[in-house]
Short mmCIF file of C-alpha atoms in Angstrom, two decimals:
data_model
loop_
_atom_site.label_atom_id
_atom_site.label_comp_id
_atom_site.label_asym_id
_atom_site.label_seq_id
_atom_site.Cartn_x
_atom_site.Cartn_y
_atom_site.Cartn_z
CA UNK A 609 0.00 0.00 0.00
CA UNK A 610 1.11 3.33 -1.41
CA UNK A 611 0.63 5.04 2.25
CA UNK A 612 1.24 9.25 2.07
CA UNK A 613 4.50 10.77 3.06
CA UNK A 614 5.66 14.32 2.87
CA UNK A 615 9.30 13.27 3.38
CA UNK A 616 11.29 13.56 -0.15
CA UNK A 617 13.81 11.23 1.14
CA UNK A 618 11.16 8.21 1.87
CA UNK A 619 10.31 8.83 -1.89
CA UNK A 620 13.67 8.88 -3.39
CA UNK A 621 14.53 5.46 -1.04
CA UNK A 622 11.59 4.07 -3.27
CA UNK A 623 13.41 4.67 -5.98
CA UNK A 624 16.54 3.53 -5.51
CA UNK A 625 19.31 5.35 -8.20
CA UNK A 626 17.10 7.67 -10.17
CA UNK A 627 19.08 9.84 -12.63
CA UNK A 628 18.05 13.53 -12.02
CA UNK A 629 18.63 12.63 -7.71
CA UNK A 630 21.99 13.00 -6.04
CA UNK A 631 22.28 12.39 -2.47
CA UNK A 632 24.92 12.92 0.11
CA UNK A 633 25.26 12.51 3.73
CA UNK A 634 27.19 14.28 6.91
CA UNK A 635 27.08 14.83 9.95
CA UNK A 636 26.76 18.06 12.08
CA UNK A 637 26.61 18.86 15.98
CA UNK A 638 25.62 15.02 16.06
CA UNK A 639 22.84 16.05 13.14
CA UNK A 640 22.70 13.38 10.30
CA UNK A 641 21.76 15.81 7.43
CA UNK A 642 20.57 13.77 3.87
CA UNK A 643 20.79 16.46 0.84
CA UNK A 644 19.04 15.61 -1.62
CA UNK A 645 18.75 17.52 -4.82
CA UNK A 646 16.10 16.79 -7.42
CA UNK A 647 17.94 18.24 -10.72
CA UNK A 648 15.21 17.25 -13.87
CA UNK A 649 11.63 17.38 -14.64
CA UNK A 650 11.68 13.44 -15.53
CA UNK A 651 13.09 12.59 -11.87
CA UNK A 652 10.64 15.08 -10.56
CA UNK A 653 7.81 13.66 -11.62
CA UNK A 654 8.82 9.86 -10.66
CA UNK A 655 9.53 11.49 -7.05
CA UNK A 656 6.49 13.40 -7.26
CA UNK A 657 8.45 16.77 -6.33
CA UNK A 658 9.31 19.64 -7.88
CA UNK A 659 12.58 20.12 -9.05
CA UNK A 660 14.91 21.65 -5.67
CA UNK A 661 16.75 20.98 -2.75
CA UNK A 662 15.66 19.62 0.21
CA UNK A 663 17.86 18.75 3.86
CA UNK A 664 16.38 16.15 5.81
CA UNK A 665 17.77 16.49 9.37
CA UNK A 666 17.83 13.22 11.67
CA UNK A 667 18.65 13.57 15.61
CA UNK A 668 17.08 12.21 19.15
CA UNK A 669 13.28 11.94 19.03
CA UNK A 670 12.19 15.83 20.08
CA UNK A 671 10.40 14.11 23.47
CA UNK A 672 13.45 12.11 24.72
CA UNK A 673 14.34 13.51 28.11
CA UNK A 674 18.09 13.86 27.15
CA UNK A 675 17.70 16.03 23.58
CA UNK A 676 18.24 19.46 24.10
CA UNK A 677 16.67 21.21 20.92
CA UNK A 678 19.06 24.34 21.41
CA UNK A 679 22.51 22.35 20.87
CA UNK A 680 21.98 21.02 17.75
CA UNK A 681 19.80 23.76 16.14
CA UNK A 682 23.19 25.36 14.23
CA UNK A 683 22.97 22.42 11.84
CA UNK A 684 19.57 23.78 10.93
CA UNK A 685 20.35 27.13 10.89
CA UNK A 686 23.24 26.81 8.69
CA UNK A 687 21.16 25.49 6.10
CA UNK A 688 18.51 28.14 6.16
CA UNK A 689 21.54 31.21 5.69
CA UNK A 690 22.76 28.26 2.80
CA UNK A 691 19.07 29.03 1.33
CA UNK A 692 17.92 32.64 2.54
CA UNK A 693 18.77 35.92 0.39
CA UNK A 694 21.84 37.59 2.42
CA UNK A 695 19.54 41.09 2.44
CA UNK A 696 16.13 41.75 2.44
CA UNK A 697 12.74 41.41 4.76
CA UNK A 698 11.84 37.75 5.74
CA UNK A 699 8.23 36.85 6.21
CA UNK A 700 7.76 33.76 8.79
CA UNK A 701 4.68 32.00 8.30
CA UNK A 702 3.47 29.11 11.26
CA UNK A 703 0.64 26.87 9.53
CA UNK A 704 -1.54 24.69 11.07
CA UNK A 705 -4.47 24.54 13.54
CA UNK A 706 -3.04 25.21 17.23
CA UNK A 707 -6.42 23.65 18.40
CA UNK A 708 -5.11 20.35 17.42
CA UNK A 709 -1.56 19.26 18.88
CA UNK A 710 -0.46 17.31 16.01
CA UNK A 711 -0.84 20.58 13.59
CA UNK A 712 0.47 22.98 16.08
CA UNK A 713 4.15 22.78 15.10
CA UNK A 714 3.62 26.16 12.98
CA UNK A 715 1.86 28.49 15.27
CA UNK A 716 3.99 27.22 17.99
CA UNK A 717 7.20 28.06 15.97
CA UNK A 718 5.75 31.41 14.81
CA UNK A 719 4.96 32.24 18.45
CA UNK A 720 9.02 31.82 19.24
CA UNK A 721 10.29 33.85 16.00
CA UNK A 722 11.36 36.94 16.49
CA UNK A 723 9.61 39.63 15.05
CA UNK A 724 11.60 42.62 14.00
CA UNK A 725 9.72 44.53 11.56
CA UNK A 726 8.81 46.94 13.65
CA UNK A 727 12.34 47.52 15.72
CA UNK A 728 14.41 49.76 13.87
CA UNK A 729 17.43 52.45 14.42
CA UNK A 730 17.58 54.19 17.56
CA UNK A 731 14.98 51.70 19.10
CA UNK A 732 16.96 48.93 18.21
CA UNK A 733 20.28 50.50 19.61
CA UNK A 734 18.73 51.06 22.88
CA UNK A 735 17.50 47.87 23.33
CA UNK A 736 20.37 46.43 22.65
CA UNK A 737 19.36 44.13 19.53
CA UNK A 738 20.91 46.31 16.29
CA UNK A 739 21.60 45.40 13.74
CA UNK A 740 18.67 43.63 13.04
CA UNK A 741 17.56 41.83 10.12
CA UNK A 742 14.11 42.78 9.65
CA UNK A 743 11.24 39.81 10.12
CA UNK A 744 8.01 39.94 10.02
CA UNK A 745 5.74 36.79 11.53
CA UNK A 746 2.16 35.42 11.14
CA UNK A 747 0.20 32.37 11.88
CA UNK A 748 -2.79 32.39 9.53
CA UNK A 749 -4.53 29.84 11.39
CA UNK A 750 -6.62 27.40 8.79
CA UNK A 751 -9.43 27.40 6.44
CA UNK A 752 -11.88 26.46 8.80
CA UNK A 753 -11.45 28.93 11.72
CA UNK A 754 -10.58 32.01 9.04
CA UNK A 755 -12.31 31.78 6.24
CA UNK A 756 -9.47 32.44 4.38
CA UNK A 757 -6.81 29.97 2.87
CA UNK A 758 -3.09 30.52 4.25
CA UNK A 759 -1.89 30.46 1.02
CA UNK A 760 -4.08 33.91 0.32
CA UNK A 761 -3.28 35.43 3.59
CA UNK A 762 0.65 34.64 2.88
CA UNK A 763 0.47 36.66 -0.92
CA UNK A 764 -1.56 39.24 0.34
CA UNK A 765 1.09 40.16 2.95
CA UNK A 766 3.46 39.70 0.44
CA UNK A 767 2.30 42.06 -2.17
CA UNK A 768 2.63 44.93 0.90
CA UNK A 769 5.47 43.89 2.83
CA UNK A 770 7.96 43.01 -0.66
CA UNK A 771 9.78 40.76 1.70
CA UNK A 772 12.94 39.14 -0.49
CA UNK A 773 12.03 35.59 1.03
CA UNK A 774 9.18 33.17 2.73
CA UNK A 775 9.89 31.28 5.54
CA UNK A 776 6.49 28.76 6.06
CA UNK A 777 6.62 25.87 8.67
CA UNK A 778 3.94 23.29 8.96
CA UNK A 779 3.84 20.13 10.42
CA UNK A 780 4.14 16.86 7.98
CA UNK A 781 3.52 13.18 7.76
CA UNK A 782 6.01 10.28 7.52
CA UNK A 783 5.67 6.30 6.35
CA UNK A 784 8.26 5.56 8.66
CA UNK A 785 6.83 5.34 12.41
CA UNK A 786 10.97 5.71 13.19
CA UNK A 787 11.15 9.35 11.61
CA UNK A 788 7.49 10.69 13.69
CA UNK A 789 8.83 13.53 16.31
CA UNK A 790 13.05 13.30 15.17
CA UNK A 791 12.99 14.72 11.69
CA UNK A 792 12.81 17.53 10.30
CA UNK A 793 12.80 18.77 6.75
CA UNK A 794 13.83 22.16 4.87
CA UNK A 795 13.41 22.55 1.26
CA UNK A 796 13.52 25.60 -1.46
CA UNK A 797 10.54 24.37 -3.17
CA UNK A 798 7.78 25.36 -0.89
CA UNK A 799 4.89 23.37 0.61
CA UNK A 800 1.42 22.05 -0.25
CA UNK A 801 -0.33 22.44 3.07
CA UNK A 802 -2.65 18.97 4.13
CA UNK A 803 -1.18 16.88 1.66
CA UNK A 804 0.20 14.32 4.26
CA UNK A 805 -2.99 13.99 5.94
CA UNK A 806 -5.02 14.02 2.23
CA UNK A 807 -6.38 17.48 2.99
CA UNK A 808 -4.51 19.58 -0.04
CA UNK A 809 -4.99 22.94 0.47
CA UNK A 810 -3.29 25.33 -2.52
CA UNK A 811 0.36 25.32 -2.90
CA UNK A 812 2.34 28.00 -1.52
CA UNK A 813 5.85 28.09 -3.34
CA UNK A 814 7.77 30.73 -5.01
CA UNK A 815 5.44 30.67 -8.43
CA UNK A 816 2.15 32.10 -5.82
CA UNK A 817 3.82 34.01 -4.03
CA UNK A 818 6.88 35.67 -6.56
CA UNK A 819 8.93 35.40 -4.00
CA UNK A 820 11.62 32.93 -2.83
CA UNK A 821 10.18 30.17 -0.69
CA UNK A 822 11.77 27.96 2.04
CA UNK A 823 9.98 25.05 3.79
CA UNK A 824 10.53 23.46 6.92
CA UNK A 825 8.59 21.04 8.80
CA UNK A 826 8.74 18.14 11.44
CA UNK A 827 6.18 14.71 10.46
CA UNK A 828 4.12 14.36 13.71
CA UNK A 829 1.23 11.50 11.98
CA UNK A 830 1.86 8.28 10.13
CA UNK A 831 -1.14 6.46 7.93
CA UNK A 832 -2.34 3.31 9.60
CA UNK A 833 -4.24 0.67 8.09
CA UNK A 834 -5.73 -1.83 10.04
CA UNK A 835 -6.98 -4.15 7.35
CA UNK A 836 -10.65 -3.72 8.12
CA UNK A 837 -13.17 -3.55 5.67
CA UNK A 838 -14.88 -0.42 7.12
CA UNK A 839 -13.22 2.62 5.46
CA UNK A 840 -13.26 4.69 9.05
CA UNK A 841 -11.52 2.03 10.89
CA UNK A 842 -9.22 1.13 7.18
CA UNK A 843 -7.63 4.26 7.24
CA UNK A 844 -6.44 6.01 10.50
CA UNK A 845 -3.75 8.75 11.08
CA UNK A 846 -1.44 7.69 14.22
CA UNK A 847 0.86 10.37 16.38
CA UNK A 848 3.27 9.29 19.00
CA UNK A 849 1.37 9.36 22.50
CA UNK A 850 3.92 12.06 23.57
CA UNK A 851 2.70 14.64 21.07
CA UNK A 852 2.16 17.97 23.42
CA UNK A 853 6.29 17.28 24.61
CA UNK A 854 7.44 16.65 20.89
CA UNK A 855 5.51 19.11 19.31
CA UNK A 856 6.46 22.25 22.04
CA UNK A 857 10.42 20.86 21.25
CA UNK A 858 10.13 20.73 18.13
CA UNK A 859 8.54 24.22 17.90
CA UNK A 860 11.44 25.60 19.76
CA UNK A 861 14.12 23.88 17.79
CA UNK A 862 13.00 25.28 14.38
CA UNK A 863 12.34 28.75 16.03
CA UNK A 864 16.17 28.42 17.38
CA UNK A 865 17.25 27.64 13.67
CA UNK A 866 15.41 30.24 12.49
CA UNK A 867 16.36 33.16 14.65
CA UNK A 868 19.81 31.85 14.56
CA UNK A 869 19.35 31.94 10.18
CA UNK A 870 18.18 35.48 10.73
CA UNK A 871 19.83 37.02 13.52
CA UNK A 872 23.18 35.72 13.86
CA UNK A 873 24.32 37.54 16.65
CA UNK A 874 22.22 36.71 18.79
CA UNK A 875 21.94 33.46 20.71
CA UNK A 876 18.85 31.70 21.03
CA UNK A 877 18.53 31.92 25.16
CA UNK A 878 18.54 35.30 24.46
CA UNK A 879 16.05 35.66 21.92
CA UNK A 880 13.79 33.42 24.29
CA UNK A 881 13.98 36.11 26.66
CA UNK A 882 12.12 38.40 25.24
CA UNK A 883 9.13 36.23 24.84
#
């Protein structure tokens, strides 16, 4: 059974040497980080995604009791600066519902990002924080609560704010039970929002948005099927039973990576307190 996965690197093990797919492997501040470059339309569509790069980032589960999310993050944040614009505004977008723990990686993250927009010259000197790169954050919330898709809420912000790159982070989902709650993946090739979960909401990637577009995102559900005849009990979506814990430590690991991407000269334990 063909069961959904957001993680390019469960779709390129599928497919074992695929021309147009070059992978390599290191390891940083005990980060195994798989880069895996999709370089042809042809090995695009076998993969079933677009043409980019994407990092997949292996470490402790997020809820063991001996990861600490801020001494690893570098790895991650090294990677973003790899993939940002050096100058420019950076708009930080958190999707997801926050209502439901599983899909609360986003506005959790968001809620941890450092907004900067509105901190600028003499401001910033006295409160110690120049020179700021300037960042502007959301969480659009969903469909359902809003009214209004993320991807629309994202562009429209765009077309006011000009900002020279997209930062969106959204939780994903994984075949692999072992990757739930210790992965995470960046890629320069945006996101479809819900397609893990079979809920495909419009694509937000650098062709909606004209604008550069990095993705990351952390799989916290796996598709389960039981075997039973009964399509509700058939097809279930599972999440580790420590979901709150993984999903608040994950949350502050990619906020860590991305204030560390963004504002380099500043730690993270500072940046946390100011929140």
């Amino acid at each position: 059974m063909n069961y959904r996965t957001d993680l390019t690197i469960e779709l390129a093990e599928e497919l074992e040497d695929v021309s147009g797919v070059q992978s390599e492997v290191n390891v940083k501040n005990g980060v195994t980080v798989t880069r895996t470059v999709i370089s042809d339309g042809e090995a695009a569509q076998r993969i079933g995604k677009p043409q980019g790069k994407y990092y997949t980032l292996e470490m402790l589960p997020f809820s063991d009791a001996a990861f600490e999310p801020d001494e690893c993050f570098e790895a991650a944040a090294d990677i973003l600066r790899e993939l940002l614009p050096e100058h420019g505004c950076v708009l930080a977008a958190g999707l997801g519902n926050s209502s439901i723990t599983p899909d609360s990686i986003g506005p959790k993250s968001a809620g941890r990002i450092l907004a900067t927009r509105h901190i600028s010259g003499e401001l910033a000197e006295k409160c110690g924080l120049a020179p700021l790169r300037m960042t502007a954050v959301i969480a659009p919330g969903v469909l359902g609560q809003t009214g209004v898709e993320a991807a629309e809420h994202i562009r429209w912000l765009c077309e006011g704010l000009k900002p020279s790159a997209v930062i969106v982070i959204d939780a994903m989902a994984a075949r692999s039970l072992s990757r739930l709650g210790r992965t995470l993946q960046i890629c320069d090739t945006g996101i479809s929002p819900g397609s893990g979960v079979g809920n495909d909401r419009p694509c937000i990637d650098s062709a909606y948005l004209g604008t550069k577009v990095i993705s990351l995102g952390v799989p916290t559900v796996a598709e389960l099927h039981s075997g039973e005849r009964a399509e509700a009990a058939g097809h279930m979506m599972i999440t580790p039973r420590e979901i709150d814990l993984l999903t608040d430590r994950a949350a502050r690991f990619i906020a860590a990576a991305v204030n560390g991407a963004l504002q380099p000269h500043l730690h993270p334990t500072e940046i946390m307190k100011l929140f």
